[in-house]
Short mmCIF file of C-alpha atoms in Angstrom, two decimals:
data_model
loop_
_atom_site.label_atom_id
_atom_site.label_comp_id
_atom_site.label_asym_id
_atom_site.label_seq_id
_atom_site.Cartn_x
_atom_site.Cartn_y
_atom_site.Cartn_z
CA MET A 1 107.55 159.63 47.94
CA LEU A 2 107.96 157.97 44.54
CA PHE A 3 106.61 160.91 43.28
CA THR A 4 107.32 163.71 45.00
CA ASP A 5 109.79 165.36 42.86
CA LEU A 6 107.58 164.47 39.96
CA PHE A 7 104.60 166.58 41.40
CA ALA A 8 106.52 169.42 42.91
CA GLY A 9 107.92 170.00 39.75
CA LEU A 10 104.69 170.68 38.57
CA GLY A 11 104.19 173.74 40.72
CA MET A 12 102.42 171.80 43.89
CA ASN A 13 102.70 172.40 47.23
CA HIS A 14 105.24 170.30 48.89
CA SER A 15 102.82 169.16 51.47
CA PHE A 16 100.19 168.69 49.10
CA ALA A 17 102.70 166.73 46.65
CA TRP A 18 104.12 164.39 49.34
CA PHE A 19 100.14 163.43 50.03
CA LEU A 20 99.72 162.66 46.54
CA SER A 21 102.41 160.61 46.08
CA GLN A 22 101.91 158.65 48.98
CA PHE A 23 98.44 158.15 47.95
CA LEU A 24 99.34 157.26 44.27
CA SER A 25 102.38 154.88 46.09
CA ILE A 26 99.90 153.21 48.58
CA LEU A 27 96.99 152.53 45.93
CA ILE A 28 99.65 151.24 42.58
CA PHE A 29 100.76 148.53 45.48
CA ASP A 30 97.12 147.81 46.65
CA VAL A 31 95.96 146.82 43.03
CA VAL A 32 98.63 144.86 41.84
CA LEU A 33 99.01 143.04 45.42
CA LEU A 34 95.13 142.26 44.28
CA VAL A 35 96.22 141.09 40.97
CA MET A 36 99.19 139.13 42.59
CA ILE A 37 96.34 137.70 45.16
CA ALA A 38 94.16 136.40 42.30
CA TYR A 39 96.71 134.51 40.24
CA LEU A 40 97.98 133.00 43.55
CA LEU A 41 94.06 131.62 44.45
CA LEU A 42 94.01 130.59 41.09
CA ALA A 43 97.22 128.88 41.83
CA ASP A 44 95.92 127.62 45.25
CA ARG A 45 93.52 126.00 42.99
CA LYS A 46 95.25 124.38 40.42
CA ILE A 47 97.60 122.91 43.01
CA TRP A 48 95.24 120.98 45.20
CA ALA A 49 93.66 120.23 41.33
CA ALA A 50 97.13 119.01 40.35
CA VAL A 51 97.33 116.79 43.54
CA GLN A 52 94.35 115.05 43.31
CA MET A 53 94.28 114.67 39.64
CA ARG A 54 92.10 117.17 38.45
CA ARG A 55 92.07 119.54 35.57
CA GLY A 56 90.59 122.55 38.12
CA PRO A 57 89.69 125.67 36.63
CA ASN A 58 90.13 125.63 33.09
CA VAL A 59 87.22 127.14 31.42
CA VAL A 60 86.72 131.14 31.79
CA GLY A 61 89.91 132.83 29.74
CA PRO A 62 92.52 130.54 28.33
CA PHE A 63 93.29 128.32 30.69
CA GLY A 64 91.52 129.47 33.07
CA LEU A 65 93.08 132.60 33.71
CA LEU A 66 89.83 134.70 34.02
CA GLN A 67 88.03 132.16 37.07
CA THR A 68 89.05 134.52 39.68
CA PHE A 69 87.91 137.86 38.34
CA ALA A 70 84.65 135.69 37.46
CA ASP A 71 84.21 134.78 40.97
CA LEU A 72 84.73 138.24 41.80
CA THR A 73 82.24 139.45 39.46
CA LYS A 74 79.63 136.73 41.14
CA PHE A 75 80.35 138.04 45.07
CA LEU A 76 79.45 141.42 43.75
CA LEU A 77 75.97 140.97 41.86
CA LYS A 78 74.74 138.64 44.76
CA GLU A 79 72.51 139.90 46.92
CA VAL A 80 73.85 140.77 50.35
CA ILE A 81 71.86 138.76 53.02
CA ILE A 82 71.95 140.19 57.23
CA PRO A 83 70.20 138.27 59.60
CA ALA A 84 67.09 139.58 60.90
CA GLY A 85 68.39 139.39 64.85
CA SER A 86 72.00 140.59 64.07
CA ASN A 87 73.71 143.58 65.15
CA LYS A 88 73.94 144.99 61.96
CA VAL A 89 76.35 147.82 62.31
CA VAL A 90 78.92 145.40 63.79
CA PHE A 91 78.10 142.50 61.63
CA MET A 92 79.41 144.66 58.72
CA LEU A 93 81.94 146.36 60.12
CA ALA A 94 83.46 142.53 60.89
CA PRO A 95 84.85 142.39 57.58
CA LEU A 96 85.61 145.97 56.70
CA VAL A 97 87.88 145.51 60.42
CA THR A 98 89.61 142.22 58.92
CA VAL A 99 90.42 143.28 55.49
CA THR A 100 91.51 146.64 56.39
CA LEU A 101 94.25 145.39 58.95
CA ALA A 102 95.36 142.56 56.51
CA PHE A 103 95.84 145.70 53.79
CA ALA A 104 97.71 147.46 56.91
CA GLY A 105 99.96 144.74 57.74
CA TRP A 106 101.72 145.49 53.85
CA ALA A 107 102.91 149.11 54.80
CA VAL A 108 106.14 148.04 56.40
CA VAL A 109 106.85 144.94 53.89
CA PRO A 110 110.03 146.01 51.97
CA LEU A 111 109.59 144.72 48.41
CA ASP A 112 113.22 145.41 47.27
CA LYS A 113 115.85 148.15 48.70
CA GLY A 114 113.65 151.66 49.82
CA TRP A 115 110.84 150.26 48.42
CA VAL A 116 108.41 150.06 51.00
CA VAL A 117 105.25 152.55 51.76
CA ALA A 118 106.68 152.60 55.37
CA ASP A 119 110.55 152.09 56.58
CA ILE A 120 109.60 152.39 60.07
CA ASN A 121 111.90 151.55 62.93
CA VAL A 122 109.70 149.67 64.70
CA GLY A 123 108.15 147.69 61.65
CA ILE A 124 108.38 143.85 63.31
CA LEU A 125 105.94 145.86 66.17
CA TYR A 126 103.58 147.60 63.85
CA LEU A 127 103.37 144.17 61.90
CA PHE A 128 102.75 142.34 65.26
CA ALA A 129 100.20 144.74 66.31
CA MET A 130 98.25 144.44 62.65
CA SER A 131 97.69 140.73 63.14
CA SER A 132 97.03 140.56 66.58
CA LEU A 133 94.36 142.80 66.06
CA GLY A 134 92.48 140.81 63.49
CA VAL A 135 91.51 138.79 66.21
CA TYR A 136 88.46 141.30 66.79
CA GLY A 137 87.29 141.03 63.23
CA ILE A 138 86.45 137.51 63.91
CA ILE A 139 84.93 137.84 67.39
CA MET A 140 82.82 141.16 66.04
CA ALA A 141 81.82 138.49 63.23
CA GLY A 142 80.83 135.64 65.25
CA TRP A 143 79.10 137.87 68.33
CA ALA A 144 77.10 140.01 65.63
CA SER A 145 75.54 136.91 63.74
CA ASN A 146 73.67 136.46 67.12
CA SER A 147 73.87 132.21 66.63
CA LYS A 148 75.92 130.18 68.43
CA TYR A 149 77.27 128.51 65.74
CA PRO A 150 79.60 131.16 64.50
CA PHE A 151 79.77 132.55 68.51
CA LEU A 152 81.48 129.75 69.28
CA SER A 153 83.58 128.93 65.80
CA ALA A 154 84.77 132.55 66.26
CA LEU A 155 85.95 132.02 69.93
CA ARG A 156 87.70 128.75 68.91
CA ALA A 157 89.45 131.16 66.32
CA ALA A 158 90.33 133.65 68.38
CA ALA A 159 92.00 130.99 70.44
CA GLN A 160 93.87 129.33 67.93
CA MET A 161 95.32 132.31 66.34
CA VAL A 162 96.45 133.93 70.27
CA SER A 163 97.60 130.64 70.98
CA TYR A 164 100.11 130.83 67.81
CA GLU A 165 100.95 134.47 67.80
CA VAL A 166 103.04 133.60 70.93
CA SER A 167 105.17 131.17 69.69
CA ILE A 168 105.46 133.42 66.24
CA GLY A 169 106.62 136.15 68.86
CA PHE A 170 109.37 134.17 69.89
CA VAL A 171 110.57 132.95 66.81
CA ILE A 172 110.43 136.54 65.86
CA ILE A 173 112.70 137.89 68.92
CA THR A 174 115.33 135.23 67.62
CA VAL A 175 115.77 136.84 64.29
CA LEU A 176 115.94 140.34 66.20
CA LEU A 177 118.99 139.06 68.43
CA PHE A 178 120.61 138.16 65.23
CA ALA A 179 119.90 141.29 63.24
CA GLY A 180 119.94 143.93 66.20
CA SER A 181 117.13 146.05 64.46
CA LEU A 182 113.43 145.72 64.34
CA ASN A 183 113.02 147.36 60.93
CA LEU A 184 112.23 144.97 58.05
CA SER A 185 114.93 146.44 55.59
CA LYS A 186 117.42 146.39 58.16
CA ILE A 187 116.86 142.17 59.09
CA VAL A 188 117.13 141.81 54.87
CA GLU A 189 120.53 143.85 55.22
CA ALA A 190 121.39 141.73 58.05
CA GLN A 191 121.77 138.82 55.99
CA GLN A 192 123.70 140.32 53.21
CA ASN A 193 126.63 137.43 53.84
CA HIS A 194 124.43 134.20 54.39
CA TRP A 195 120.25 133.94 55.17
CA PHE A 196 119.41 133.48 58.84
CA VAL A 197 118.35 129.58 57.50
CA PHE A 198 121.69 128.84 57.07
CA THR A 199 122.12 130.17 61.53
CA ILE A 200 121.38 127.96 64.08
CA LEU A 201 117.60 130.10 63.60
CA PHE A 202 116.96 127.02 61.01
CA PRO A 203 114.56 125.38 63.52
CA MET A 204 112.82 128.40 63.59
CA LEU A 205 111.82 128.49 60.07
CA PRO A 206 109.39 125.30 60.54
CA ILE A 207 107.71 126.41 63.73
CA PHE A 208 107.15 129.95 61.90
CA PHE A 209 105.50 128.16 59.12
CA VAL A 210 103.90 125.89 60.75
CA SER A 211 102.62 128.74 63.18
CA ALA A 212 101.28 130.55 59.52
CA LEU A 213 99.37 128.10 58.81
CA ALA A 214 97.44 127.83 62.11
CA GLU A 215 97.03 131.86 62.38
CA THR A 216 95.87 131.86 59.05
CA ASN A 217 93.65 129.12 59.75
CA ARG A 218 94.74 127.03 56.72
CA PRO A 219 94.73 123.04 56.55
CA PRO A 220 95.45 121.30 58.34
CA PHE A 221 94.34 123.68 60.76
CA ASP A 222 91.47 125.05 59.18
CA LEU A 223 89.03 123.74 62.33
CA VAL A 224 86.96 126.80 62.36
CA GLU A 225 85.94 126.05 58.74
CA ALA A 226 85.08 122.36 59.28
CA GLU A 227 82.55 121.77 61.77
CA SER A 228 81.42 118.81 60.55
CA GLU A 229 81.56 120.17 57.26
CA LEU A 230 77.90 121.68 57.56
CA VAL A 231 78.95 125.04 59.09
CA ALA A 232 81.44 127.51 57.37
CA GLY A 233 82.87 129.17 60.86
CA PHE A 234 82.35 132.44 62.05
CA PHE A 235 81.60 133.77 58.71
CA VAL A 236 78.49 131.21 58.04
CA GLU A 237 75.84 134.01 58.46
CA TYR A 238 77.72 135.80 55.77
CA SER A 239 77.51 135.87 52.10
CA SER A 240 77.95 137.99 48.84
CA THR A 241 81.05 141.21 48.87
CA PRO A 242 80.87 140.46 52.80
CA PHE A 243 81.95 136.93 52.68
CA LEU A 244 84.23 138.30 49.91
CA LEU A 245 86.25 140.42 52.34
CA PHE A 246 86.62 137.72 54.50
CA PHE A 247 87.53 135.73 52.00
CA LEU A 248 90.44 138.59 50.26
CA GLY A 249 91.80 138.99 54.24
CA GLU A 250 92.52 135.65 55.33
CA TYR A 251 94.35 135.37 51.52
CA LEU A 252 96.15 138.70 52.35
CA SER A 253 97.30 137.52 55.64
CA ILE A 254 98.22 133.68 53.73
CA VAL A 255 100.79 135.56 51.38
CA LEU A 256 101.87 138.19 54.03
CA MET A 257 103.19 135.16 55.98
CA CYS A 258 104.50 134.30 52.84
CA ALA A 259 106.40 137.09 52.58
CA MET A 260 107.93 137.15 56.16
CA CYS A 261 108.96 133.96 56.38
CA SER A 262 111.25 135.08 52.93
CA ILE A 263 112.22 138.25 54.85
CA LEU A 264 112.96 136.42 57.93
CA PHE A 265 114.95 133.72 56.85
CA LEU A 266 115.62 133.66 53.25
CA GLY A 267 116.86 137.15 52.66
CA GLY A 268 113.69 138.99 52.08
CA TRP A 269 115.06 140.86 47.83
CA LEU A 270 118.78 139.48 48.41
CA PRO A 271 119.50 136.76 45.71
CA PRO A 272 121.32 133.47 47.33
CA LEU A 273 124.79 134.41 46.01
CA ASP A 274 126.41 137.47 45.60
CA ILE A 275 127.40 136.92 42.17
CA TRP A 276 127.01 137.56 38.23
CA PRO A 277 124.26 136.60 37.06
CA LEU A 278 122.46 136.24 39.83
CA ASN A 279 122.76 139.83 41.59
CA ALA A 280 121.88 141.59 38.26
CA VAL A 281 118.20 140.13 38.58
CA PRO A 282 115.99 142.71 40.36
CA GLY A 283 115.84 142.33 44.30
CA ILE A 284 112.00 142.28 44.00
CA LEU A 285 112.14 139.40 41.31
CA TRP A 286 113.49 137.28 44.18
CA PHE A 287 111.21 138.31 46.37
CA LEU A 288 107.93 137.14 44.83
CA LEU A 289 110.10 134.06 43.64
CA LYS A 290 110.40 133.28 47.25
CA ILE A 291 107.25 134.45 48.44
CA CYS A 292 105.81 132.15 45.37
CA PHE A 293 107.70 129.21 46.73
CA PHE A 294 106.68 129.53 50.51
CA PHE A 295 102.94 130.04 48.91
CA PHE A 296 103.45 126.44 47.02
CA MET A 297 104.43 124.89 50.35
CA PHE A 298 101.25 126.47 51.84
CA ALA A 299 99.09 124.82 49.08
CA MET A 300 100.46 121.50 49.00
CA VAL A 301 100.16 121.06 52.85
CA LYS A 302 96.84 122.18 51.99
CA ALA A 303 96.31 119.15 49.70
CA MET A 304 98.54 116.33 51.33
CA VAL A 305 98.47 116.82 55.20
CA PRO A 306 95.53 115.31 57.04
CA ARG A 307 93.17 117.88 59.70
CA TYR A 308 94.36 118.09 63.39
CA ARG A 309 91.91 117.84 66.08
CA TYR A 310 91.20 120.65 68.21
CA ASP A 311 93.22 119.16 70.96
CA GLN A 312 96.06 118.23 68.61
CA LEU A 313 96.48 121.94 67.28
CA MET A 314 96.39 123.21 70.94
CA ARG A 315 98.83 120.67 72.19
CA LEU A 316 101.36 121.76 69.22
CA GLY A 317 101.01 125.64 69.98
CA TRP A 318 101.78 125.38 73.94
CA LYS A 319 103.45 122.39 74.90
CA VAL A 320 105.62 121.81 71.64
CA PHE A 321 106.09 125.24 69.92
CA LEU A 322 105.88 127.56 72.59
CA PRO A 323 108.63 125.72 75.06
CA THR A 324 110.96 125.29 71.78
CA SER A 325 110.70 128.73 70.29
CA LEU A 326 111.04 129.73 74.12
CA LEU A 327 114.75 127.98 74.63
CA TRP A 328 115.69 128.51 70.72
CA VAL A 329 115.53 132.84 72.40
CA VAL A 330 117.86 131.63 74.96
CA VAL A 331 120.17 130.08 73.01
CA THR A 332 120.17 132.87 69.78
CA ALA A 333 120.96 135.34 72.87
CA ALA A 334 123.66 133.29 74.37
CA TRP A 335 125.58 132.80 70.71
CA VAL A 336 124.69 136.61 70.56
CA LEU A 337 126.57 137.34 73.65
CA VAL A 338 129.48 134.60 73.52
CA PHE A 339 130.40 135.65 69.26
CA ARG A 340 129.45 139.14 69.77
CA GLN A 341 128.64 139.13 66.02
CA PRO A 342 125.46 137.08 64.65
CA ALA A 343 126.67 133.80 62.70
#
């Protein structure tokens, strides 16, 4: 859409101009997203190091700014090793499925007013579908490896993701009741007067945040990667570029969850107050600042909170978050019904 008029002005067929415009828009968005992921990954390592009073990556490039790109080069140049007893086709498809679905989720995320690849009316449902399908990449990786360790880890990872998707779904329902739309841009615009975090939806933000940690296998819920620190979970048999794709898919999902926290509760691209000079700042900068804030919180949790046992993890999801979020759906529905307008 961004380049359609430009290509049409060059005499191209309108349909081809639209296709080329969409292709370039998606390509530019993905490249910018990958660069952002690279530096957020570096920030994650720096924050963790700072909490432990270390310097972190500081050798490759000035202040270690090129460390992530050095790691990328290393992964790309290493040999891809496929276990002899594995199902080779499914084994190689699993990381592709994971990273493709992680990228696909970003298609409906609005960066600013009108800055979205696909501004569809069921954006929330689409996003929830992409998140749910991510389980298949994990199960494929565990099963295709033909080893009991990744297979059992894949089962545990799938159970963990499915368990916390339930509470995430109920949290999203409370937001939908307030906003009255499944469109992510409309949800942001519904917070023009006040962000949802300052309404009765405030308890839903910590539930969504902690559920996002569990959904993305982040500490203190990275149990599939902590089998006595000897086995790296469902991707233990992966090396080189396939491992990199799993790693990239995980961080894409983490940053997507940070973006969703911003959109659902902190007004997306909207400033804290509609006053000058706050409203003079481009909306995309506000959105990026909010993503960075939530990513910083993700990193601090990783550095400070001790790891849960698996039974504690499942108990938290099914016995605390599920009934609380379900109760809040009823409370929110009653609130909207009684007061007619979202508070």
